[in-house]
Amino acid sequence: MYDMEMLSHALVRMDEAAKHLDVDPEVIEKLRFPKEMLSVRLMIRMDDGSRRSFVAWRCRYDDTRGPTKGGIRYHPDASMGEVATLAFWMTFKCAVMNLPYGGGKGAVRVDPRELSKAEIERLSRAYVQAFAGMIGPDRDIPAPDVYTNSMIMGWMADEYGSIMRQPSPAVITGKPIALGGSLGRDDATARGGYYLVKQLEASLGLDGSRKRVVVQGFGNAGVHIARLLHSDGYRIVGISDSRGAVANPDGLDPNAVLDAKDTYGSVAAYADRGSARRISQDELLALECDLLVPAALEDQIHEGNAASINTKVVLELANGPVTAEADAILEKKGVIVLPDILANAGGVTVSYFEWVQNRQGYYWTLEEVHLRLKTIMESEGEKVWAMRSEKGIPMRTAAYAHALQRLASAIEAHGTQPFFVG
Ligand code: NAD
């Protein structure tokens, strides 16, 4: 089987949430293991005429609430255990948002930077050939993830259509707009997080005039959240990327910082303009602020640096940026963490909108996408906040409990032991 260590760490969050609910033990038992995991070896012809093989996986973790949904990542460190864990997270993320989906995930162990564009196309088509019996618009719907993008989704949808002898755009989301992608998918993750913060602003104590923000990671999620908050009057006092960090207590203009990054390769190149100065990655996370947005990688706030975090609220746009040990430290400091399965769920929500539009054959305006996303984020955000207040538990546990209630209702609707023994 696969390395269970990563998954067992993730399961701790479910077990913690279950303590606060009256859930049948059969539900927890069902959610402890993936329903289906397929491992294959993809063989492709390289540009130099040689043949190379790559190991690949697809996991459908749980489909009680609907077809499974989750991205495909291309990464040299991908593993079966990681795929299972990511699929478990997707199960809970879709349930938090009440999307009619279960959770899935896929990966290829490959460093895509070593492959030509044509080789990546062959690899992507080979993936779909291998998993064509597992994926499908009513069964399992992939999307982009680390090192995969909309063009790759377009190739995959095309390959699936060739195998099925008919176009099937709803088999995959995150496609280019010209191939059935949805408007508003580009900034959906950040926008969802932004709507969540706005909805809970007063409860989080962010409604005053001192609204200082630090953003770690300046890619898709980081750039968009900085822009949205900046144009709403928040002051962005620190920004980092993998190569450096810049701070300015008077506020940074995210568009100007992005220009510097695009021109010179890092946000740090923006230092020395006005009172902006270059700082270290550790200093960035310790900056005094009201809202800290980790938007880079997992495990960035850990046992070693959690005590130095100096914020009121953490908005987890990255997946898994705060370790369980750091969670406990932040909780003691009174920091509120808006957890990833809720905070970054705007991305999968607009992916769901793309799937709905593909099936309807009717496409929405950008305003419609924004309004629908806002409605869902606000309503689920309020429910998780209410669960936190009612039970006196951290937001993360509340989000898991909220999701687990929905999963439990679906699993229990098929009948558990008490039903069958009368
Ligand atoms: P991206 O590749 O566009 O950007 C990542 C950014 O993080 C880059 O600017 C990179 O330089 C920076 N970075 C990397 N290591 C860093 C470090 N140690 N310190 C500071 N910055 C660092 O990726 P993205 O799509 O913005 O995703 C970011 C995170 O958000 C990931 O955890 C991803 O899983 C999560 N997420 C993204 C989406 C989405 O729709 N894009 C959806 C859900 C979750």
PDB file of N, CA, C and O in Angstrom, residues 78-115:
ATOM      1  N   ALA A  78       6.094  13.907  -5.876  1.00  0.00           N
ATOM      2  CA  ALA A  78       4.724  13.388  -5.701  1.00  0.00           C
ATOM      3  C   ALA A  78       4.783  11.943  -5.205  1.00  0.00           C
ATOM      4  O   ALA A  78       5.694  11.180  -5.565  1.00  0.00           O
ATOM      5  N   SER A  79       3.829  11.579  -4.361  1.00  0.00           N
ATOM      6  CA  SER A  79       3.780  10.207  -3.841  1.00  0.00           C
ATOM      7  C   SER A  79       2.318   9.791  -3.688  1.00  0.00           C
ATOM      8  O   SER A  79       1.423  10.640  -3.653  1.00  0.00           O
ATOM      9  N   MET A  80       2.123   8.483  -3.544  1.00  0.00           N
ATOM     10  CA  MET A  80       0.750   7.989  -3.415  1.00  0.00           C
ATOM     11  C   MET A  80       0.121   8.479  -2.111  1.00  0.00           C
ATOM     12  O   MET A  80      -1.058   8.828  -2.062  1.00  0.00           O
ATOM     13  N   GLY A  81       0.934   8.537  -1.049  1.00  0.00           N
ATOM     14  CA  GLY A  81       0.427   9.021   0.244  1.00  0.00           C
ATOM     15  C   GLY A  81      -0.007  10.472   0.165  1.00  0.00           C
ATOM     16  O   GLY A  81      -1.041  10.855   0.729  1.00  0.00           O
ATOM     17  N   GLU A  82       0.768  11.272  -0.572  1.00  0.00           N
ATOM     18  CA  GLU A  82       0.408  12.679  -0.720  1.00  0.00           C
ATOM     19  C   GLU A  82      -0.897  12.818  -1.511  1.00  0.00           C
ATOM     20  O   GLU A  82      -1.774  13.614  -1.162  1.00  0.00           O
ATOM     21  N   VAL A  83      -1.035  12.015  -2.564  1.00  0.00           N
ATOM     22  CA  VAL A  83      -2.255  12.079  -3.380  1.00  0.00           C
ATOM     23  C   VAL A  83      -3.473  11.729  -2.517  1.00  0.00           C
ATOM     24  O   VAL A  83      -4.510  12.404  -2.568  1.00  0.00           O
ATOM     25  N   ALA A  84      -3.338  10.694  -1.684  1.00  0.00           N
ATOM     26  CA  ALA A  84      -4.460  10.290  -0.813  1.00  0.00           C
ATOM     27  C   ALA A  84      -4.809  11.425   0.156  1.00  0.00           C
ATOM     28  O   ALA A  84      -5.990  11.725   0.383  1.00  0.00           O
ATOM     29  N   THR A  85      -3.778  12.070   0.711  1.00  0.00           N
ATOM     30  CA  THR A  85      -4.024  13.142   1.685  1.00  0.00           C
ATOM     31  C   THR A  85      -4.710  14.333   1.021  1.00  0.00           C
ATOM     32  O   THR A  85      -5.669  14.900   1.560  1.00  0.00           O
ATOM     33  N   LEU A  86      -4.220  14.694  -0.153  1.00  0.00           N
ATOM     34  CA  LEU A  86      -4.820  15.834  -0.855  1.00  0.00           C
ATOM     35  C   LEU A  86      -6.273  15.524  -1.234  1.00  0.00           C
ATOM     36  O   LEU A  86      -7.143  16.398  -1.187  1.00  0.00           O
ATOM     37  N   ALA A  87      -6.541  14.267  -1.565  1.00  0.00           N
ATOM     38  CA  ALA A  87      -7.916  13.862  -1.920  1.00  0.00           C
ATOM     39  C   ALA A  87      -8.819  13.901  -0.681  1.00  0.00           C
ATOM     40  O   ALA A  87      -9.997  14.257  -0.762  1.00  0.00           O
ATOM     41  N   PHE A  88      -8.252  13.551   0.468  1.00  0.00           N
ATOM     42  CA  PHE A  88      -8.996  13.641   1.732  1.00  0.00           C
ATOM     43  C   PHE A  88      -9.369  15.107   2.001  1.00  0.00           C
ATOM     44  O   PHE A  88     -10.522  15.422   2.332  1.00  0.00           O
ATOM     45  N   TRP A  89      -8.380  16.021   1.823  1.00  0.00           N
ATOM     46  CA  TRP A  89      -8.661  17.453   2.035  1.00  0.00           C
ATOM     47  C   TRP A  89      -9.755  17.943   1.099  1.00  0.00           C
ATOM     48  O   TRP A  89     -10.622  18.721   1.482  1.00  0.00           O
ATOM     49  N   MET A  90      -9.699  17.471  -0.163  1.00  0.00           N
ATOM     50  CA  MET A  90     -10.725  17.894  -1.138  1.00  0.00           C
ATOM     51  C   MET A  90     -12.110  17.415  -0.716  1.00  0.00           C
ATOM     52  O   MET A  90     -13.109  18.114  -0.928  1.00  0.00           O
ATOM     53  N   THR A  91     -12.177  16.230  -0.104  1.00  0.00           N
ATOM     54  CA  THR A  91     -13.467  15.707   0.362  1.00  0.00           C
ATOM     55  C   THR A  91     -14.088  16.682   1.363  1.00  0.00           C
ATOM     56  O   THR A  91     -15.275  17.015   1.288  1.00  0.00           O
ATOM     57  N   PHE A  92     -13.246  17.170   2.274  1.00  0.00           N
ATOM     58  CA  PHE A  92     -13.744  18.090   3.296  1.00  0.00           C
ATOM     59  C   PHE A  92     -13.987  19.487   2.723  1.00  0.00           C
ATOM     60  O   PHE A  92     -14.939  20.166   3.098  1.00  0.00           O
ATOM     61  N   LYS A  93     -13.120  19.926   1.806  1.00  0.00           N
ATOM     62  CA  LYS A  93     -13.280  21.272   1.227  1.00  0.00           C
ATOM     63  C   LYS A  93     -14.605  21.358   0.451  1.00  0.00           C
ATOM     64  O   LYS A  93     -15.341  22.332   0.587  1.00  0.00           O
ATOM     65  N   CYS A  94     -14.913  20.327  -0.332  1.00  0.00           N
ATOM     66  CA  CYS A  94     -16.168  20.357  -1.099  1.00  0.00           C
ATOM     67  C   CYS A  94     -17.372  20.295  -0.157  1.00  0.00           C
ATOM     68  O   CYS A  94     -18.400  20.925  -0.419  1.00  0.00           O
ATOM     69  N   ALA A  95     -17.231  19.553   0.950  1.00  0.00           N
ATOM     70  CA  ALA A  95     -18.356  19.459   1.900  1.00  0.00           C
ATOM     71  C   ALA A  95     -18.535  20.775   2.652  1.00  0.00           C
ATOM     72  O   ALA A  95     -19.669  21.202   2.894  1.00  0.00           O
ATOM     73  N   VAL A  96     -17.442  21.465   3.012  1.00  0.00           N
ATOM     74  CA  VAL A  96     -17.566  22.766   3.692  1.00  0.00           C
ATOM     75  C   VAL A  96     -18.399  23.711   2.841  1.00  0.00           C
ATOM     76  O   VAL A  96     -19.254  24.444   3.349  1.00  0.00           O
ATOM     77  N   MET A  97     -18.147  23.698   1.526  1.00  0.00           N
ATOM     78  CA  MET A  97     -18.797  24.652   0.627  1.00  0.00           C
ATOM     79  C   MET A  97     -20.142  24.130   0.127  1.00  0.00           C
ATOM     80  O   MET A  97     -20.808  24.793  -0.662  1.00  0.00           O
ATOM     81  N   ASN A  98     -20.523  22.930   0.543  1.00  0.00           N
ATOM     82  CA  ASN A  98     -21.764  22.300   0.091  1.00  0.00           C
ATOM     83  C   ASN A  98     -21.813  22.115  -1.425  1.00  0.00           C
ATOM     84  O   ASN A  98     -22.873  22.215  -2.047  1.00  0.00           O
ATOM     85  N   LEU A  99     -20.641  21.866  -2.040  1.00  0.00           N
ATOM     86  CA  LEU A  99     -20.620  21.558  -3.475  1.00  0.00           C
ATOM     87  C   LEU A  99     -21.025  20.089  -3.611  1.00  0.00           C
ATOM     88  O   LEU A  99     -20.666  19.269  -2.761  1.00  0.00           O
ATOM     89  N   PRO A 100     -21.742  19.725  -4.674  1.00  0.00           N
ATOM     90  CA  PRO A 100     -22.226  18.334  -4.778  1.00  0.00           C
ATOM     91  C   PRO A 100     -21.133  17.386  -5.267  1.00  0.00           C
ATOM     92  O   PRO A 100     -21.280  16.696  -6.276  1.00  0.00           O
ATOM     93  N   TYR A 101     -20.024  17.390  -4.560  1.00  0.00           N
ATOM     94  CA  TYR A 101     -18.833  16.631  -4.950  1.00  0.00           C
ATOM     95  C   TYR A 101     -18.252  15.880  -3.767  1.00  0.00           C
ATOM     96  O   TYR A 101     -18.333  16.343  -2.619  1.00  0.00           O
ATOM     97  N   GLY A 102     -17.573  14.780  -4.088  1.00  0.00           N
ATOM     98  CA  GLY A 102     -16.644  14.161  -3.155  1.00  0.00           C
ATOM     99  C   GLY A 102     -15.251  14.688  -3.462  1.00  0.00           C
ATOM    100  O   GLY A 102     -15.090  15.638  -4.235  1.00  0.00           O
ATOM    101  N   GLY A 103     -14.233  14.062  -2.855  1.00  0.00           N
ATOM    102  CA  GLY A 103     -12.863  14.563  -3.039  1.00  0.00           C
ATOM    103  C   GLY A 103     -12.008  13.596  -3.828  1.00  0.00           C
ATOM    104  O   GLY A 103     -12.108  12.374  -3.660  1.00  0.00           O
ATOM    105  N   GLY A 104     -11.168  14.149  -4.711  1.00  0.00           N
ATOM    106  CA  GLY A 104     -10.232  13.328  -5.478  1.00  0.00           C
ATOM    107  C   GLY A 104      -8.917  14.059  -5.651  1.00  0.00           C
ATOM    108  O   GLY A 104      -8.776  15.225  -5.249  1.00  0.00           O
ATOM    109  N   LYS A 105      -7.946  13.425  -6.231  1.00  0.00           N
ATOM    110  CA  LYS A 105      -6.673  14.080  -6.552  1.00  0.00           C
ATOM    111  C   LYS A 105      -5.862  13.166  -7.458  1.00  0.00           C
ATOM    112  O   LYS A 105      -6.074  11.941  -7.463  1.00  0.00           O
ATOM    113  N   GLY A 106      -4.926  13.755  -8.200  1.00  0.00           N
ATOM    114  CA  GLY A 106      -4.051  12.962  -9.055  1.00  0.00           C
ATOM    115  C   GLY A 106      -2.670  13.564  -9.111  1.00  0.00           C
ATOM    116  O   GLY A 106      -2.482  14.728  -8.752  1.00  0.00           O
ATOM    117  N   ALA A 107      -1.692  12.766  -9.553  1.00  0.00           N
ATOM    118  CA  ALA A 107      -0.330  13.301  -9.669  1.00  0.00           C
ATOM    119  C   ALA A 107       0.480  12.442 -10.624  1.00  0.00           C
ATOM    120  O   ALA A 107       0.180  11.267 -10.849  1.00  0.00           O
ATOM    121  N   VAL A 108       1.521  13.060 -11.172  1.00  0.00           N
ATOM    122  CA  VAL A 108       2.553  12.336 -11.920  1.00  0.00           C
ATOM    123  C   VAL A 108       3.872  12.692 -11.266  1.00  0.00           C
ATOM    124  O   VAL A 108       4.121  13.876 -10.983  1.00  0.00           O
ATOM    125  N   ARG A 109       4.706  11.678 -10.990  1.00  0.00           N
ATOM    126  CA  ARG A 109       6.021  11.999 -10.435  1.00  0.00           C
ATOM    127  C   ARG A 109       6.944  12.372 -11.585  1.00  0.00           C
ATOM    128  O   ARG A 109       7.443  11.523 -12.314  1.00  0.00           O
ATOM    129  N   VAL A 110       7.128  13.673 -11.753  1.00  0.00           N
ATOM    130  CA  VAL A 110       7.920  14.193 -12.878  1.00  0.00           C
ATOM    131  C   VAL A 110       8.357  15.616 -12.541  1.00  0.00           C
ATOM    132  O   VAL A 110       7.644  16.342 -11.840  1.00  0.00           O
ATOM    133  N   ASP A 111       9.542  15.995 -13.029  1.00  0.00           N
ATOM    134  CA  ASP A 111       9.924  17.406 -12.945  1.00  0.00           C
ATOM    135  C   ASP A 111       9.630  18.015 -14.310  1.00  0.00           C
ATOM    136  O   ASP A 111      10.395  17.823 -15.260  1.00  0.00           O
ATOM    137  N   PRO A 112       8.507  18.748 -14.426  1.00  0.00           N
ATOM    138  CA  PRO A 112       8.094  19.204 -15.762  1.00  0.00           C
ATOM    139  C   PRO A 112       9.100  20.170 -16.395  1.00  0.00           C
ATOM    140  O   PRO A 112       9.102  20.356 -17.611  1.00  0.00           O
ATOM    141  N   ARG A 113       9.979  20.766 -15.562  1.00  0.00           N
ATOM    142  CA  ARG A 113      10.975  21.689 -16.133  1.00  0.00           C
ATOM    143  C   ARG A 113      12.001  20.945 -16.980  1.00  0.00           C
ATOM    144  O   ARG A 113      12.714  21.537 -17.777  1.00  0.00           O
ATOM    145  N   GLU A 114      12.065  19.610 -16.825  1.00  0.00           N
ATOM    146  CA  GLU A 114      13.027  18.822 -17.618  1.00  0.00           C
ATOM    147  C   GLU A 114      12.416  18.360 -18.935  1.00  0.00           C
ATOM    148  O   GLU A 114      13.093  17.739 -19.743  1.00  0.00           O
ATOM    149  N   LEU A 115      11.124  18.624 -19.139  1.00  0.00           N
ATOM    150  CA  LEU A 115      10.439  18.139 -20.341  1.00  0.00           C
ATOM    151  C   LEU A 115      10.153  19.292 -21.304  1.00  0.00           C
ATOM    152  O   LEU A 115       9.914  20.421 -20.867  1.00  0.00           O
TER     153      LEU A 115
END
